[in-house]
Amino acid sequence: MLKSLLAIENYRQDKMIDPEDYPWLHYIVSAEERIVNMERIDSLEELTHANPVLDYVERSLRLLDASGVSFWMKDVLEEVLIWSETAKGGTSRERIRWQSEGINCYVHNIGSAQLYLRHHSDSGHDPVNPADSRTIVIHRLI
């Protein structure tokens, strides 16, 4: 099982998830304003427990996990999928801060790529370094 799916399962079972270990998950689940496609909601009760962005990410990851692609492709694609929706999340304060820092919160794929690159740079990686081509590929795929 993909490590990201395990993190999502732990979150759904109310187990403690350290935001430092899973910043992408923290961003997605901390969204105060959830983007909901009303066509996919069957009841108002479901709406109170729904997190459509997390559901979408989880479905995508499950498809990847069940695919027959190589370990290396899964590794890269998992990273792309867990970061691709992050700009839809965040608390109101985080989103205001992101915007002041130049993160695009309106075009979510651009903003998500910016969040990924910022996180990756903050963790000591140099995305400009040609040896870190994995980061560049993931950033561009997001």
Coordinates of N, CA and C in Angstrom, one line a residue:
M1 N 0.8 -1.2 0.0 CA 0.0 0.0 0.0 C 0.9 1.2 0.0
L2 N 0.5 2.2 -0.8 CA 1.2 3.5 -0.8 C 1.2 4.2 0.6
K3 N 2.3 4.8 0.9 CA 2.4 5.4 2.2 C 1.4 6.6 2.4
S4 N 1.1 7.2 1.3 CA 0.1 8.3 1.4 C -1.3 7.7 1.7
L5 N -1.6 6.6 1.1 CA -2.9 6.0 1.4 C -3.0 5.6 2.9
L6 N -1.9 5.1 3.4 CA -1.9 4.7 4.8 C -2.1 6.0 5.7
A7 N -1.5 7.1 5.3 CA -1.6 8.3 6.1 C -3.1 8.8 6.0
I8 N -3.7 8.7 4.8 CA -5.2 9.0 4.7 C -6.0 8.1 5.6
E9 N -5.8 6.8 5.6 CA -6.5 5.9 6.4 C -6.4 6.2 7.9
N10 N -5.2 6.5 8.3 CA -4.9 6.9 9.7 C -5.7 8.2 10.0
Y11 N -5.7 9.1 9.1 CA -6.4 10.4 9.4 C -7.9 10.1 9.5
R12 N -8.4 9.3 8.6 CA -9.9 8.9 8.6 C -10.3 8.2 9.9
Q13 N -9.3 7.5 10.5 CA -9.6 6.7 11.7 C -9.2 7.5 13.0
D14 N -9.1 8.8 12.8 CA -8.8 9.8 13.8 C -7.5 9.5 14.6
K15 N -6.5 8.9 13.9 CA -5.2 8.7 14.5 C -4.4 10.0 14.2
M16 N -3.5 10.3 15.1 CA -2.8 11.5 15.0 C -1.9 11.5 13.8
I17 N -1.9 12.6 13.0 CA -1.1 12.7 11.8 C -0.3 14.0 12.1
D18 N 1.1 13.9 12.0 CA 1.9 15.0 12.2 C 2.0 15.9 11.0
P19 N 1.6 17.1 11.0 CA 1.6 18.0 9.8 C 3.0 18.1 9.2
E20 N 4.0 18.0 10.0 CA 5.4 18.0 9.6 C 5.7 16.8 8.7
D21 N 5.1 15.7 9.0 CA 5.4 14.5 8.2 C 4.5 14.4 6.9
Y22 N 3.4 15.0 7.0 CA 2.4 15.0 5.8 C 1.8 16.4 5.6
P23 N 2.7 17.3 5.1 CA 2.1 18.7 4.9 C 1.0 18.7 3.9
W24 N 1.1 17.9 2.9 CA 0.1 17.9 1.8 C -1.2 17.5 2.4
L25 N -1.2 16.5 3.3 CA -2.5 16.1 3.9 C -3.0 17.2 4.9
H26 N -2.2 17.8 5.6 CA -2.6 18.9 6.5 C -3.3 20.0 5.6
Y27 N -2.7 20.4 4.5 CA -3.3 21.4 3.7 C -4.7 21.0 3.2
I28 N -4.8 19.8 2.7 CA -6.1 19.3 2.2 C -7.2 19.3 3.2
V29 N -6.8 18.7 4.4 CA -7.9 18.5 5.4 C -8.2 19.8 6.3
S30 N -7.3 20.8 6.2 CA -7.5 22.0 7.0 C -8.3 23.0 6.3
A31 N -8.7 22.7 5.1 CA -9.5 23.7 4.3 C -10.8 24.1 5.1
E32 N -10.9 25.4 5.3 CA -12.1 25.8 6.0 C -13.3 26.0 5.0
E33 N -13.0 26.3 3.8 CA -14.0 26.4 2.8 C -13.8 25.3 1.8
R34 N -14.7 24.3 1.9 CA -14.5 23.2 1.0 C -15.2 23.4 -0.3
I35 N -14.5 23.0 -1.4 CA -15.0 23.1 -2.7 C -15.8 21.9 -3.0
V36 N -17.1 22.0 -3.2 CA -18.0 20.9 -3.3 C -18.8 20.9 -4.6
N37 N -18.8 19.8 -5.4 CA -19.6 19.7 -6.5 C -20.9 19.1 -6.0
M38 N -22.0 19.9 -6.0 CA -23.2 19.5 -5.4 C -23.9 18.3 -6.1
E39 N -23.5 18.1 -7.4 CA -24.0 16.9 -8.1 C -23.5 15.6 -7.5
R40 N -22.5 15.7 -6.7 CA -21.9 14.4 -6.1 C -22.4 14.2 -4.7
I41 N -23.2 15.1 -4.1 CA -23.7 15.0 -2.8 C -25.1 14.5 -2.8
D42 N -25.3 13.4 -2.0 CA -26.7 12.8 -1.9 C -27.5 13.3 -0.8
S43 N -26.9 13.9 0.3 CA -27.7 14.4 1.4 C -26.9 15.5 2.1
L44 N -27.7 16.3 2.8 CA -27.0 17.4 3.6 C -26.2 16.9 4.7
E45 N -26.5 15.7 5.2 CA -25.7 15.1 6.3 C -24.3 14.7 5.7
E46 N -24.4 14.2 4.5 CA -23.1 13.8 3.8 C -22.2 15.0 3.7
L47 N -22.8 16.2 3.4 CA -22.1 17.4 3.2 C -21.3 17.8 4.4
T48 N -21.8 17.5 5.6 CA -21.1 17.9 6.8 C -19.8 17.1 7.0
H49 N -19.8 15.9 6.5 CA -18.6 15.0 6.7 C -17.8 14.9 5.4
A50 N -18.2 15.6 4.4 CA -17.5 15.4 3.1 C -16.3 16.2 3.0
N51 N -15.3 15.7 2.4 CA -14.1 16.4 2.0 C -13.8 16.0 0.6
P52 N -14.5 16.6 -0.4 CA -14.4 16.1 -1.8 C -12.9 16.1 -2.3
V53 N -12.1 17.1 -1.9 CA -10.8 17.1 -2.4 C -10.0 15.9 -1.9
L54 N -10.1 15.6 -0.6 CA -9.4 14.4 0.0 C -10.0 13.2 -0.7
D55 N -11.3 13.1 -0.9 CA -11.9 11.9 -1.5 C -11.3 11.7 -2.9
Y56 N -11.2 12.8 -3.7 CA -10.6 12.7 -5.0 C -9.1 12.3 -5.0
V57 N -8.4 12.8 -4.1 CA -7.0 12.4 -4.0 C -6.9 11.0 -3.6
E58 N -7.7 10.5 -2.7 CA -7.7 9.1 -2.3 C -8.0 8.2 -3.4
R59 N -9.1 8.5 -4.2 CA -9.5 7.7 -5.3 C -8.4 7.6 -6.3
S60 N -7.7 8.7 -6.6 CA -6.6 8.7 -7.6 C -5.5 7.9 -7.1
L61 N -5.1 8.0 -5.8 CA -4.1 7.1 -5.2 C -4.4 5.7 -5.2
R62 N -5.7 5.3 -5.0 CA -6.1 3.9 -5.0 C -5.9 3.3 -6.5
L63 N -6.3 4.1 -7.5 CA -6.1 3.7 -8.8 C -4.6 3.5 -9.1
L64 N -3.8 4.4 -8.7 CA -2.3 4.3 -8.9 C -1.8 3.0 -8.1
D65 N -2.3 2.8 -6.9 CA -1.8 1.7 -6.1 C -2.1 0.4 -6.8
A66 N -3.3 0.3 -7.4 CA -3.7 -0.9 -8.1 C -3.1 -1.1 -9.5
S67 N -2.5 -0.1 -10.0 CA -1.9 -0.2 -11.3 C -0.7 -1.1 -11.3
G68 N -0.3 -1.5 -12.5 CA 0.9 -2.3 -12.6 C 2.2 -1.6 -13.0
V69 N 2.2 -0.3 -12.8 CA 3.4 0.5 -13.1 C 4.5 0.2 -12.2
S70 N 5.7 0.5 -12.6 CA 6.9 0.1 -11.9 C 7.0 0.9 -10.5
F71 N 7.8 0.4 -9.6 CA 8.0 1.1 -8.3 C 8.4 2.6 -8.5
W72 N 9.3 2.8 -9.5 CA 9.8 4.2 -9.7 C 8.8 5.1 -10.2
M73 N 7.9 4.6 -11.1 CA 6.8 5.4 -11.6 C 5.8 5.7 -10.6
K74 N 5.5 4.7 -9.8 CA 4.5 4.9 -8.7 C 5.1 5.9 -7.7
D75 N 6.4 5.9 -7.4 CA 7.0 6.8 -6.5 C 6.8 8.3 -7.0
V76 N 7.1 8.5 -8.2 CA 6.9 9.9 -8.8 C 5.5 10.3 -8.9
L77 N 4.6 9.4 -9.4 CA 3.2 9.7 -9.6 C 2.5 9.9 -8.2
E78 N 2.9 9.1 -7.2 CA 2.3 9.4 -5.9 C 2.6 10.8 -5.4
E79 N 3.8 11.2 -5.6 CA 4.2 12.6 -5.1 C 3.4 13.6 -5.9
V80 N 3.2 13.4 -7.2 CA 2.4 14.3 -8.0 C 1.0 14.4 -7.5
L81 N 0.4 13.2 -7.3 CA -1.0 13.2 -6.9 C -1.3 13.8 -5.5
I82 N -0.3 13.5 -4.5 CA -0.6 14.1 -3.2 C -0.4 15.6 -3.1
W83 N 0.3 16.2 -4.0 CA 0.5 17.6 -4.0 C -0.4 18.4 -5.0
S84 N -1.0 17.7 -5.9 CA -1.7 18.4 -7.0 C -2.9 19.2 -6.6
E85 N -3.5 18.8 -5.4 CA -4.7 19.5 -5.0 C -4.5 20.4 -3.8
T86 N -3.3 20.5 -3.3 CA -3.0 21.2 -2.0 C -3.4 22.7 -2.0
A87 N -3.4 23.4 -3.1 CA -3.7 24.8 -3.2 C -5.2 25.0 -3.0
K88 N -6.0 23.9 -3.0 CA -7.4 24.0 -2.7 C -7.7 24.0 -1.2
G89 N -6.6 23.6 -0.5 CA -6.8 23.5 1.0 C -6.2 24.7 1.7
G90 N -5.8 24.4 3.0 CA -5.3 25.4 3.8 C -6.4 26.2 4.6
T91 N -6.0 26.7 5.7 CA -6.9 27.5 6.5 C -7.0 28.9 5.8
S92 N -7.9 29.7 6.2 CA -8.1 31.0 5.6 C -6.8 31.8 5.9
R93 N -6.2 31.7 7.0 CA -5.0 32.4 7.3 C -3.8 32.0 6.5
E94 N -3.7 30.6 6.3 CA -2.7 30.1 5.4 C -2.8 30.6 4.0
R95 N -4.1 30.6 3.5 CA -4.3 31.0 2.1 C -4.0 32.5 1.9
I96 N -4.3 33.3 2.9 CA -3.9 34.8 2.9 C -2.4 34.9 2.8
R97 N -1.7 34.1 3.7 CA -0.3 34.2 3.7 C 0.3 33.7 2.4
W98 N -0.2 32.6 1.9 CA 0.2 32.1 0.6 C 0.1 33.1 -0.5
Q99 N -1.0 33.8 -0.5 CA -1.2 34.8 -1.6 C -0.2 35.9 -1.4
S100 N 0.1 36.4 -0.2 CA 1.1 37.4 0.0 C 2.5 37.0 -0.3
E101 N 2.7 35.7 -0.3 CA 4.0 35.1 -0.7 C 4.1 34.8 -2.2
G102 N 3.0 35.0 -2.9 CA 3.0 34.8 -4.3 C 2.5 33.5 -4.8
I103 N 1.9 32.7 -3.8 CA 1.3 31.4 -4.2 C -0.1 31.7 -4.9
N104 N -0.3 31.1 -6.0 CA -1.5 31.3 -6.7 C -2.6 30.4 -6.2
C105 N -3.6 31.0 -5.5 CA -4.7 30.2 -4.9 C -5.9 30.1 -5.8
Y106 N -5.8 30.7 -7.0 CA -7.0 30.7 -7.9 C -6.8 29.7 -9.0
V107 N -5.6 29.5 -9.4 CA -5.3 28.4 -10.4 C -4.6 27.4 -9.6
H108 N -5.4 26.4 -9.2 CA -4.9 25.5 -8.2 C -3.7 24.6 -8.6
N109 N -3.6 24.3 -9.9 CA -2.4 23.5 -10.3 C -1.1 24.3 -10.2
I110 N -1.2 25.6 -10.6 CA 0.0 26.4 -10.4 C 0.3 26.6 -9.0
G111 N -0.7 26.9 -8.1 CA -0.5 27.1 -6.7 C 0.0 25.8 -6.0
S112 N -0.5 24.7 -6.4 CA -0.1 23.4 -5.8 C 1.4 23.2 -6.2
A113 N 1.8 23.4 -7.4 CA 3.2 23.3 -7.9 C 4.1 24.2 -7.1
Q114 N 3.6 25.4 -6.8 CA 4.4 26.4 -6.1 C 4.6 25.9 -4.6
L115 N 3.5 25.4 -4.0 CA 3.6 24.8 -2.7 C 4.5 23.7 -2.6
Y116 N 4.4 22.8 -3.6 CA 5.3 21.6 -3.6 C 6.8 22.1 -3.7
L117 N 7.1 23.0 -4.6 CA 8.5 23.5 -4.7 C 9.0 24.2 -3.4
R118 N 8.1 25.0 -2.8 CA 8.5 25.7 -1.6 C 8.7 24.6 -0.5
H119 N 7.9 23.7 -0.3 CA 8.1 22.6 0.7 C 9.4 21.9 0.4
H120 N 9.6 21.5 -0.8 CA 10.7 20.7 -1.2 C 12.0 21.6 -0.9
S121 N 12.0 22.8 -1.2 CA 13.1 23.7 -1.0 C 13.4 23.9 0.5
D122 N 12.3 24.0 1.3 CA 12.4 24.2 2.7 C 12.9 22.9 3.4
S123 N 12.8 21.8 2.8 CA 13.3 20.6 3.4 C 14.8 20.3 3.0
G124 N 15.4 21.3 2.4 CA 16.9 21.2 2.2 C 17.3 20.8 0.8
H125 N 16.3 20.5 -0.1 CA 16.6 20.2 -1.5 C 16.8 21.4 -2.3
D126 N 17.6 21.3 -3.3 CA 17.8 22.4 -4.2 C 17.2 22.1 -5.6
P127 N 16.0 22.6 -5.9 CA 15.4 22.3 -7.2 C 16.1 22.7 -8.4
V128 N 17.0 23.7 -8.2 CA 17.8 24.2 -9.4 C 18.9 23.2 -9.7
N129 N 19.3 22.4 -8.8 CA 20.4 21.5 -8.9 C 20.0 20.4 -9.9
P130 N 20.7 20.2 -11.1 CA 20.3 19.2 -12.1 C 20.3 17.8 -11.5
A131 N 21.0 17.6 -10.4 CA 20.9 16.2 -9.8 C 19.5 16.0 -9.2
D132 N 18.8 17.0 -9.0 CA 17.4 16.8 -8.4 C 16.4 16.9 -9.5
S133 N 16.6 16.2 -10.6 CA 15.7 16.2 -11.7 C 14.3 15.7 -11.3
R134 N 14.3 14.8 -10.3 CA 13.0 14.3 -9.8 C 12.1 15.4 -9.4
T135 N 12.6 16.3 -8.6 CA 11.8 17.5 -8.2 C 11.3 18.3 -9.3
I136 N 12.1 18.5 -10.3 CA 11.7 19.3 -11.5 C 10.6 18.6 -12.2
V137 N 10.7 17.3 -12.4 CA 9.7 16.5 -13.1 C 8.4 16.6 -12.3
I138 N 8.4 16.3 -11.0 CA 7.2 16.4 -10.2 C 6.6 17.8 -10.3
H139 N 7.4 18.8 -10.1 CA 6.9 20.2 -10.2 C 6.1 20.4 -11.5
R140 N 6.7 20.0 -12.6 CA 6.1 20.3 -13.9 C 4.9 19.4 -14.1
L141 N 4.9 18.2 -13.6 CA 3.7 17.4 -13.7 C 2.5 17.9 -12.9
I142 N 2.8 18.5 -11.8 CA 1.7 19.1 -11.0 C 1.2 20.3 -11.7

